[in-house]
Amino acid sequence: MIGAGSSGIAAAKALHARGIPFDCFDKSDRVGGNWVFGNSNGMSSCYRSLHINTSRKRMEYSDFPMPESYPQFPHHTHIAAYFDAYVDHFGLRESITFKTGVEHARKDGDWVVTLDTGEERRYDALLVANGHHWDARWPEPAFPGADEFAGVQLHSHDYKGEDATFFRDKRVVVLGMGNSAMDIAVEASFSASHVYLAARRGAHVIPKYLFGRPLDQYAASARIPFRVRRNVLRAMLRVAVGDMERYGLPKPDHEFGGAHPTVSDDILSRIAHGEIAPKPNIASLTENTVRFSDGSEVDADIVVYCTGYRVTFPFFDERFIAAPDNDLPLFRRVFHPGIDNVFFIGLLQPLGATMPLAEAQSEWVCDHLQGRYRLPPRKHMLADMERERTAMRRRYVTSKRHTMQVDYDDYMFDLNRERKRGASRA
Ligand SMILES: Cc1cc2nc3c(=O)[nH]c(=O)nc-3n(C[C@H](O)[C@H](O)[C@H](O)COP(=O)(O)OP(=O)(O)OC[C@H]3O[C@@H](n4cnc5c(N)ncnc54)[C@H](O)[C@@H]3O)c2cc1C
Ligand SMILES: NC(=O)c1ccc[n+]([C@@H]2O[C@H](COP(=O)([O-])OP(=O)(O)OC[C@H]3O[C@@H](n4cnc5c(N)ncnc54)[C@H](OP(=O)(O)O)[C@@H]3O)[C@@H](O)[C@H]2O)c1
């Protein structure tokens, strides 16, 4: 297994519980991946102030609740401690080899795995849980004039929030309308002299709480059609929040639910306070200014590109397995239709949290490894994948961030149904 982040440890737990022998390798000196602030692997995108934006009840593993003392949206230190406790509770630590990266993985009958120690090992199966929010995607191509800009340009991956004076009295442009942009623009707005939030597309910003309850805890049975659920939620938000244009944000070019959720309790209030000024996309930079696509121009000291991440697998030859434009089609986001015994854990973007889905995926993979689940014929898998992708493309705006979207409850429902079908095939 590659990786002992929240996805890898869920898989380790499942394999361990079934008595399936395995090795898990992680580059880091600890578990938790992205949630370890200042992780020694250099891959964490966590900043000092980060809190989860999926509520703890949504995020916790099914058999290991988060402590009741935790707030609804805990700090990253809580989350990292929770993953540590999970590993100790289930006795998994011994199975993980820390400070050891997987450099290369290829198929030669077995899986042949080369570690960064130079050692080569052979395995029957490979679980890939290397995360997909660590390889920064900068604007492509770079904006004209970016190399002349005299101020600081950084990607949100490299923003750590450790230096409290970083934004102080600076003129800051934050680019993007995802959750990194929301958090970082808000944070900057408390010390910068000016903050501009630039976006090429508007978003339906949703709050963490609605009517006194975490929004993601409203029941969302997969038996109720998506359209109905969406319309109910949209009506609730229309009452509670209203249109984005009222706050000076661009009108989203897509329906509510047509983009990965942008969650923020604070951005609208900071805009309403005049502490953040919405702007359209960046068009170009000069030595000291940023020009936007509407022709307006502002003086700037710092530009933060919150432009998302690339999905990469540096240990696979690119012609073997890769995700160009973040796209790696898989059967129900786990099984590769053309390569046996490689399983992807946590390689999805859920409405809802990743962890319980990684847990369910891991149980499913264990079923398969133990011969209790049999895949459908390849042609059925390909047809199923195509159906799923067509539905995703129809619903979501075209973007490299919308290549692996799933709805938590629907995904879980379908996965359980498929497990049962595969069990009878087996
Ligand atoms: C700022 C931010 C906030 C987020 N907030 C939420 C949230 O609130 N809720 C939510 O559900 N999701 C959130 N996410 C999504 C995030 O991807 C998941 O929370 C979670 O980190 C996914 O876990 P993972 O184990 O798949 O990947 P990671 O946490 O990235 O862990 C991957 C692990 O694999 C190891 N690894 C990678 N490559 C190798 C290699 N070659 N050899 C050995 N080890 C390797 C790494 O060292 C790491 O430990 C957030 C993402 C970001 C960037
Ligand atoms: N508090 C939290 O829990 C928290 C905080 C941060 C991040 N996260 C999670 O981390 C993941 C990554 O989030 P993210 O916000 O870093 O990335 P993201 O969701 O991929 O958003 C990237 C944003 O940048 C825009 N963008 C990309 N390339 C661009 C370009 N060349 N020019 C202009 N705009 C461009 C995208 O616009 P388009 O839509 O047009 O492509 C989008 O608005 C998500 O799962 C998110 O939920 C969670």
XYZ file of C-alpha atoms and ligand atoms in Angstrom:
527
model
C 0.000 0.000 0.000
C 1.261 3.439 -0.932
C 0.363 6.078 1.652
C -0.825 6.210 5.244
C -3.009 9.277 5.036
C -6.659 9.040 6.025
C -7.351 6.794 3.000
C -4.365 4.501 3.522
C -5.045 3.901 7.199
C -8.664 2.998 6.434
C -7.371 0.392 3.988
C -4.773 -0.819 6.502
C -7.522 -1.295 9.073
C -9.637 -3.345 6.649
C -6.740 -5.572 5.538
C -5.591 -6.065 9.117
C -9.086 -6.995 10.321
C -9.402 -9.607 7.552
C -5.974 -11.079 8.244
C -4.661 -10.176 4.788
C -0.897 -9.623 5.067
C 0.326 -6.287 3.736
C 3.043 -3.671 3.876
C 2.183 0.016 3.918
C 4.823 2.579 2.997
C 4.683 6.281 3.703
C 7.224 8.971 2.954
C 6.296 10.731 6.152
C 7.352 9.977 9.713
C 3.696 9.773 10.779
C 0.173 8.983 9.563
C -2.402 11.571 8.492
C -0.958 12.929 5.237
C -2.520 16.271 4.369
C -3.763 16.763 7.944
C -0.302 16.883 9.461
C 0.660 20.551 9.521
C 4.302 20.888 8.418
C 4.373 17.187 7.473
C 7.955 15.985 7.001
C 6.925 14.624 3.564
C 6.635 18.229 2.322
C 3.301 17.316 0.720
C 0.714 18.682 3.139
C -1.409 21.603 1.959
C -2.485 22.372 5.486
C -2.239 25.947 6.797
C -2.097 26.920 10.449
C -5.734 28.048 10.681
C -7.269 25.148 8.726
C -10.485 23.583 9.990
C -12.360 20.846 8.208
C -15.316 21.999 6.150
C -17.148 18.679 6.307
C -18.638 18.220 9.766
C -17.067 15.670 12.089
C -20.066 13.326 11.976
C -19.685 13.166 8.210
C -15.935 12.725 8.354
C -15.427 10.135 11.083
C -14.895 6.453 10.308
C -17.957 4.288 10.933
C -16.412 2.326 13.808
C -14.310 5.013 15.448
C -16.245 8.170 16.354
C -14.439 11.435 16.870
C -14.404 12.494 20.534
C -17.603 14.243 21.653
C -15.381 17.020 22.986
C -14.452 17.941 19.400
C -16.276 20.882 17.840
C -18.473 20.291 14.786
C -15.703 21.528 12.459
C -12.458 20.625 14.235
C -9.041 22.173 13.718
C -6.429 20.241 11.730
C -4.602 19.358 14.971
C -7.736 17.549 16.166
C -8.012 15.698 12.875
C -4.360 14.623 12.850
C -4.695 13.422 16.473
C -7.831 11.489 15.547
C -5.999 9.622 12.746
C -3.149 8.825 15.131
C -5.610 7.461 17.688
C -7.320 5.358 14.990
C -4.041 3.712 14.045
C -3.219 2.890 17.655
C -6.744 1.732 18.478
C -6.704 -0.827 15.664
C -3.057 -1.776 16.150
C -1.915 -0.702 12.688
C 1.269 1.203 13.423
C 3.503 -1.869 13.166
C 2.322 -2.495 9.598
C 3.404 0.916 8.374
C 6.950 1.587 7.255
C 7.525 5.288 7.770
C 10.041 7.564 6.043
C 9.989 5.203 3.076
C 8.701 6.310 -0.285
C 7.589 4.119 -3.152
C 9.683 5.264 -6.094
C 8.376 2.967 -8.756
C 5.661 0.364 -9.240
C 5.305 -1.823 -12.304
C 3.635 -5.041 -13.263
C 5.653 -8.084 -14.126
C 3.173 -10.812 -13.311
C 3.317 -9.648 -9.694
C 3.556 -6.018 -8.726
C 7.187 -5.009 -8.479
C 7.675 -2.129 -6.088
C 10.918 -0.195 -5.755
C 11.387 1.730 -2.529
C 13.496 4.839 -2.118
C 15.906 2.690 -0.132
C 16.639 0.926 -3.416
C 14.984 -2.270 -2.231
C 12.679 -4.097 -4.640
C 9.705 -6.096 -3.378
C 7.059 -8.175 -5.079
C 3.363 -8.231 -4.188
C 0.122 -9.786 -5.422
C -1.763 -6.516 -5.233
C -1.138 -2.780 -4.980
C -3.300 -0.274 -3.122
C -2.734 3.334 -4.139
C -3.603 5.926 -1.494
C -1.082 8.644 -2.289
C -3.568 11.533 -2.068
C -4.527 14.048 -4.739
C -4.156 17.415 -3.021
C -0.405 17.878 -2.836
C 0.834 18.578 -6.385
C 0.092 22.285 -6.928
C -1.546 23.294 -10.200
C -0.400 26.770 -11.170
C -2.318 28.689 -13.838
C -1.602 27.111 -17.206
C -0.256 28.921 -19.112
C 1.134 31.497 -16.651
C -0.493 34.928 -16.947
C 1.310 37.362 -19.247
C 3.772 39.421 -17.215
C 3.910 36.905 -14.331
C 7.684 36.687 -14.629
C 8.006 40.489 -14.386
C 5.962 40.808 -11.198
C 8.242 42.124 -8.422
C 6.059 40.983 -5.520
C 5.457 37.503 -4.146
C 3.547 34.864 -6.107
C 2.689 31.642 -4.365
C 0.328 28.714 -4.674
C -2.099 27.951 -1.840
C -0.210 24.672 -1.292
C 2.736 26.753 -0.057
C 0.706 29.094 2.119
C 1.232 27.968 5.720
C 0.084 31.037 7.680
C 3.020 30.702 10.039
C 4.224 34.274 9.692
C 1.519 36.504 11.157
C 3.024 39.526 9.360
C 2.968 37.937 5.901
C -0.124 39.824 4.685
C 0.171 42.800 7.034
C -0.454 46.086 5.208
C 0.066 44.326 1.870
C -2.087 44.522 -1.241
C -3.129 40.965 -1.927
C -4.789 39.297 -4.903
C -6.250 35.836 -4.274
C -7.238 33.849 -7.362
C -9.892 31.101 -7.331
C -13.363 30.363 -5.991
C -12.651 27.049 -4.251
C -12.249 26.481 -0.540
C -8.556 27.417 -0.445
C -9.349 30.809 -1.956
C -12.159 31.416 0.550
C -10.016 30.585 3.590
C -6.928 32.456 2.443
C -8.779 35.586 1.277
C -10.597 35.746 4.604
C -7.395 35.247 6.549
C -5.564 37.917 4.541
C -8.437 40.346 5.005
C -7.681 40.694 8.739
C -4.227 42.188 8.235
C -3.749 43.202 4.596
C -4.443 46.733 3.438
C -6.403 45.450 0.398
C -7.630 42.009 -0.624
C -8.999 41.299 -4.088
C -10.705 37.984 -4.783
C -10.314 37.218 -8.479
C -12.279 34.443 -10.175
C -12.893 33.277 -13.710
C -16.222 31.802 -12.617
C -18.630 32.503 -9.786
C -19.605 29.958 -7.141
C -22.667 29.318 -5.012
C -20.987 29.840 -1.638
C -22.652 27.769 1.058
C -22.371 28.182 4.835
C -21.151 25.487 7.216
C -24.299 25.840 9.286
C -27.880 26.229 8.159
C -30.716 26.816 10.612
C -28.503 25.885 13.548
C -27.194 22.633 12.155
C -24.186 21.614 10.013
C -25.471 21.771 6.475
C -23.943 18.433 5.507
C -25.877 16.660 8.253
C -29.277 17.245 6.692
C -30.528 13.828 5.659
C -29.801 13.138 2.003
C -31.148 9.691 1.262
C -29.951 8.297 -2.034
C -33.523 7.189 -2.619
C -34.607 10.805 -3.100
C -33.665 11.926 -6.637
C -30.757 14.384 -6.807
C -32.921 17.029 -8.476
C -35.358 17.010 -5.575
C -32.589 17.189 -2.967
C -30.918 19.999 -4.892
C -34.119 21.993 -5.209
C -34.876 21.714 -1.492
C -31.371 22.826 -0.562
C -31.407 25.623 -3.126
C -34.682 26.939 -1.717
C -33.289 26.840 1.826
C -30.157 28.705 0.747
C -32.129 31.273 -1.217
C -33.912 32.155 2.017
C -30.856 32.012 4.267
C -28.131 33.440 1.994
C -29.601 34.919 -1.207
C -28.007 35.498 -4.610
C -24.247 35.872 -4.869
C -24.578 39.041 -6.952
C -26.053 40.806 -3.915
C -22.640 40.506 -2.306
C -20.845 41.763 -5.407
C -19.671 38.292 -6.427
C -20.060 37.176 -10.041
C -23.245 35.327 -10.936
C -22.322 31.625 -11.160
C -22.458 30.356 -14.739
C -23.866 27.038 -13.544
C -26.794 25.773 -11.574
C -26.559 25.238 -7.859
C -24.842 21.842 -7.412
C -22.953 22.151 -10.697
C -19.562 22.665 -9.015
C -17.665 21.173 -6.094
C -19.094 22.968 -3.033
C -17.418 26.188 -1.939
C -18.046 26.379 1.796
C -17.452 29.500 3.830
C -19.174 31.195 6.718
C -16.921 34.213 6.503
C -16.310 35.274 2.931
C -19.665 36.969 2.366
C -19.376 38.860 5.626
C -15.816 40.061 4.833
C -17.022 41.206 1.399
C -20.002 42.939 3.006
C -17.584 44.682 5.390
C -15.619 45.972 2.409
C -12.544 44.009 3.457
C -12.472 41.882 0.299
C -13.226 43.204 -3.191
C -14.436 40.692 -5.803
C -12.756 40.899 -9.207
C -12.983 38.915 -12.444
C -10.123 36.722 -13.637
C -6.540 37.972 -13.764
C -5.610 39.004 -17.303
C -1.965 39.989 -16.830
C 0.625 41.284 -14.390
C 3.205 44.050 -14.582
C 6.064 44.728 -12.186
C 3.723 46.174 -9.529
C 0.171 45.652 -10.715
C -2.414 43.062 -11.544
C -4.797 43.740 -14.409
C -8.160 41.959 -14.526
C -10.216 40.798 -17.473
C -12.594 43.794 -17.152
C -9.639 46.147 -17.744
C -9.367 47.319 -14.132
C -5.902 47.326 -12.570
C -4.687 47.339 -8.958
C -1.323 47.725 -7.228
C -0.329 44.427 -5.678
C 2.376 42.998 -3.415
C 1.233 39.363 -3.175
C -0.676 37.068 -5.527
C -1.942 33.770 -4.108
C -2.955 31.239 -6.741
C -5.628 28.994 -5.211
C -5.925 27.149 -8.486
C -6.181 23.570 -7.302
C -4.108 20.426 -7.659
C -2.838 17.949 -10.213
C -3.616 14.274 -9.801
C -0.288 12.525 -10.241
C 1.311 9.144 -9.589
C 5.063 9.749 -9.830
C 5.734 6.052 -9.159
C 3.964 4.844 -12.317
C 5.385 5.172 -15.796
C 3.199 7.789 -17.398
C 2.219 5.538 -20.301
C 1.146 2.861 -17.832
C -1.126 4.786 -15.447
C -1.676 8.538 -15.439
C -4.433 11.091 -15.014
C -4.036 13.679 -17.781
C -6.091 16.762 -16.869
C -6.836 14.977 -13.548
C -8.842 12.322 -15.339
C -8.320 8.662 -14.456
C -11.442 6.658 -15.322
C -11.972 3.832 -12.838
C -14.791 1.421 -12.105
C -16.630 3.091 -9.219
C -13.459 5.091 -8.517
C -11.540 2.014 -7.294
C -10.856 -0.649 -9.939
C -8.781 -0.081 -13.069
C -10.667 -1.684 -15.975
C -7.510 -2.781 -17.798
C -4.984 -3.567 -15.052
C -5.594 -6.268 -12.474
C -4.942 -5.991 -8.767
C -4.364 -2.283 -8.501
C -6.883 -0.474 -6.316
C -7.281 3.256 -5.748
C -8.441 4.399 -2.333
C -9.749 7.911 -1.722
C -9.293 9.036 -5.319
C -12.580 10.894 -5.473
C -14.072 14.284 -4.723
C -17.179 13.765 -2.618
C -20.015 16.018 -1.646
C -19.432 14.996 1.931
C -16.217 13.670 3.451
C -13.636 11.311 1.975
C -12.838 9.125 5.005
C -15.958 6.906 5.336
C -15.902 6.420 1.569
C -12.264 5.309 1.683
C -13.285 2.943 4.470
C -16.111 1.429 2.378
C -13.838 1.180 -0.676
C -11.278 -0.694 1.433
C -13.821 -3.260 2.622
C -14.851 -3.745 -0.969
C -11.262 -4.330 -2.092
C -10.819 -6.840 0.744
C -13.919 -8.711 -0.460
C -12.286 -8.886 -3.869
C -8.919 -10.034 -2.540
C -10.618 -12.782 -0.561
C -12.657 -13.992 -3.515
C -15.939 -12.843 -2.019
C -16.527 -10.195 -4.666
C -16.148 -10.689 -8.386
C -15.979 -7.828 -10.855
C -18.517 -7.674 -13.681
C -17.220 -8.409 -17.197
C -14.920 -5.669 -18.536
C -17.469 -4.510 -21.104
C -20.010 -3.919 -18.310
C -17.437 -2.026 -16.268
C -16.614 0.213 -19.219
C -20.304 0.873 -19.894
C -20.893 1.647 -16.219
C -17.923 4.029 -16.165
C -19.145 5.783 -19.278
C -22.612 6.204 -17.767
C -21.119 7.667 -14.618
C -18.865 10.047 -16.555
C -21.670 11.203 -18.812
C -23.810 12.015 -15.763
C -20.918 13.883 -14.152
C -20.205 15.906 -17.283
C -23.882 16.755 -17.607
C -24.120 17.989 -14.048
C -20.787 19.748 -13.478
C -19.158 22.649 -15.275
C -16.172 21.580 -17.326
C -13.080 21.967 -15.172
C -10.049 19.936 -14.132
C -11.529 19.968 -10.636
C -14.608 18.030 -11.769
C -13.227 14.705 -12.925
C -14.083 12.472 -9.971
C -17.125 13.951 -8.282
C -19.395 11.709 -6.231
C -22.347 12.332 -3.932
C -21.571 10.749 -0.586
C -24.896 9.014 0.065
C -25.429 7.892 -3.512
C -21.895 6.589 -3.816
C -22.215 4.612 -0.599
C -25.579 3.216 -1.645
C -24.296 2.148 -5.088
C -21.114 0.685 -3.647
C -23.033 -1.501 -1.212
C -25.361 -2.631 -3.972
C -22.429 -3.471 -6.234
C -20.729 -5.394 -3.415
C -23.824 -7.548 -3.093
C -24.054 -8.107 -6.849
C -20.388 -9.062 -7.003
C -20.837 -11.379 -4.037
C -23.471 -13.373 -5.900
C -21.254 -13.426 -9.013
C -18.421 -14.773 -6.826
C -6.604 22.387 2.481
C -7.426 21.145 2.334
C -8.523 20.934 3.151
C -9.312 19.795 3.000
N -10.439 19.647 3.779
C -11.192 18.527 3.692
C -12.316 18.319 4.534
O -12.677 19.171 5.349
N -13.002 17.152 4.407
C -12.621 16.187 3.509
O -13.254 15.136 3.445
N -11.563 16.374 2.690
C -10.838 17.505 2.762
N -9.750 17.681 1.938
C -9.410 16.630 0.959
C -8.209 15.747 1.381
O -7.694 15.209 0.219
C -8.649 14.654 2.359
O -9.098 15.238 3.558
C -7.575 13.661 2.778
O -6.379 14.303 3.107
C -7.336 12.589 1.740
O -6.530 11.627 2.352
P -5.564 10.685 1.500
O -5.051 9.678 2.451
O -6.268 10.208 0.293
O -4.392 11.652 0.993
P -3.289 12.429 1.845
O -3.843 12.980 3.072
O -2.667 13.370 0.863
O -2.229 11.301 2.232
C -1.438 10.668 1.253
C -0.289 9.956 1.957
O 0.452 9.219 0.977
C 1.838 9.382 1.202
N 2.534 9.216 -0.073
C 2.307 9.885 -1.222
N 3.118 9.431 -2.192
C 3.872 8.445 -1.639
C 4.890 7.580 -2.131
N 5.280 7.644 -3.405
N 5.439 6.696 -1.285
C 5.028 6.607 0.013
N 4.079 7.419 0.533
C 3.504 8.308 -0.293
C 1.976 10.775 1.768
O 3.178 10.905 2.522
C 0.699 10.907 2.623
O 0.934 10.508 3.955
C -8.962 18.830 2.036
C -7.855 19.055 1.199
C -7.105 20.201 1.347
C -5.932 20.417 0.438
N -11.475 24.283 4.915
C -11.368 23.201 4.189
O -11.771 22.141 4.619
C -10.708 23.277 2.840
C -9.884 24.347 2.532
C -9.219 24.348 1.318
C -9.396 23.317 0.404
N -10.227 22.292 0.724
C -10.425 21.181 -0.225
O -9.230 20.976 -0.954
C -9.533 20.646 -2.303
C -8.853 21.652 -3.243
O -9.473 22.932 -3.083
P -8.839 24.236 -3.758
O -9.707 25.368 -3.438
O -7.400 24.291 -3.418
O -8.871 23.895 -5.336
P -10.146 23.694 -6.312
O -11.322 23.257 -5.586
O -9.653 22.855 -7.435
O -10.445 25.167 -6.866
C -9.564 25.772 -7.771
C -10.117 27.136 -8.158
O -9.164 27.797 -8.995
C -9.781 28.126 -10.244
N -8.770 28.042 -11.280
C -8.042 26.943 -11.625
N -7.182 27.249 -12.617
C -7.384 28.565 -12.905
C -6.794 29.446 -13.842
N -5.827 29.052 -14.665
N -7.252 30.718 -13.876
C -8.227 31.129 -13.053
N -8.824 30.331 -12.124
C -8.396 29.066 -12.058
C -10.901 27.127 -10.398
O -11.854 27.625 -11.305
P -12.789 26.657 -12.212
O -13.891 26.199 -11.326
O -13.237 27.566 -13.294
O -11.927 25.525 -12.699
C -11.411 27.067 -8.956
O -12.188 28.181 -8.630
C -11.048 20.618 -2.400
O -11.491 19.314 -2.167
C -11.487 21.501 -1.247
O -12.776 21.202 -0.756
C -10.906 22.253 1.910
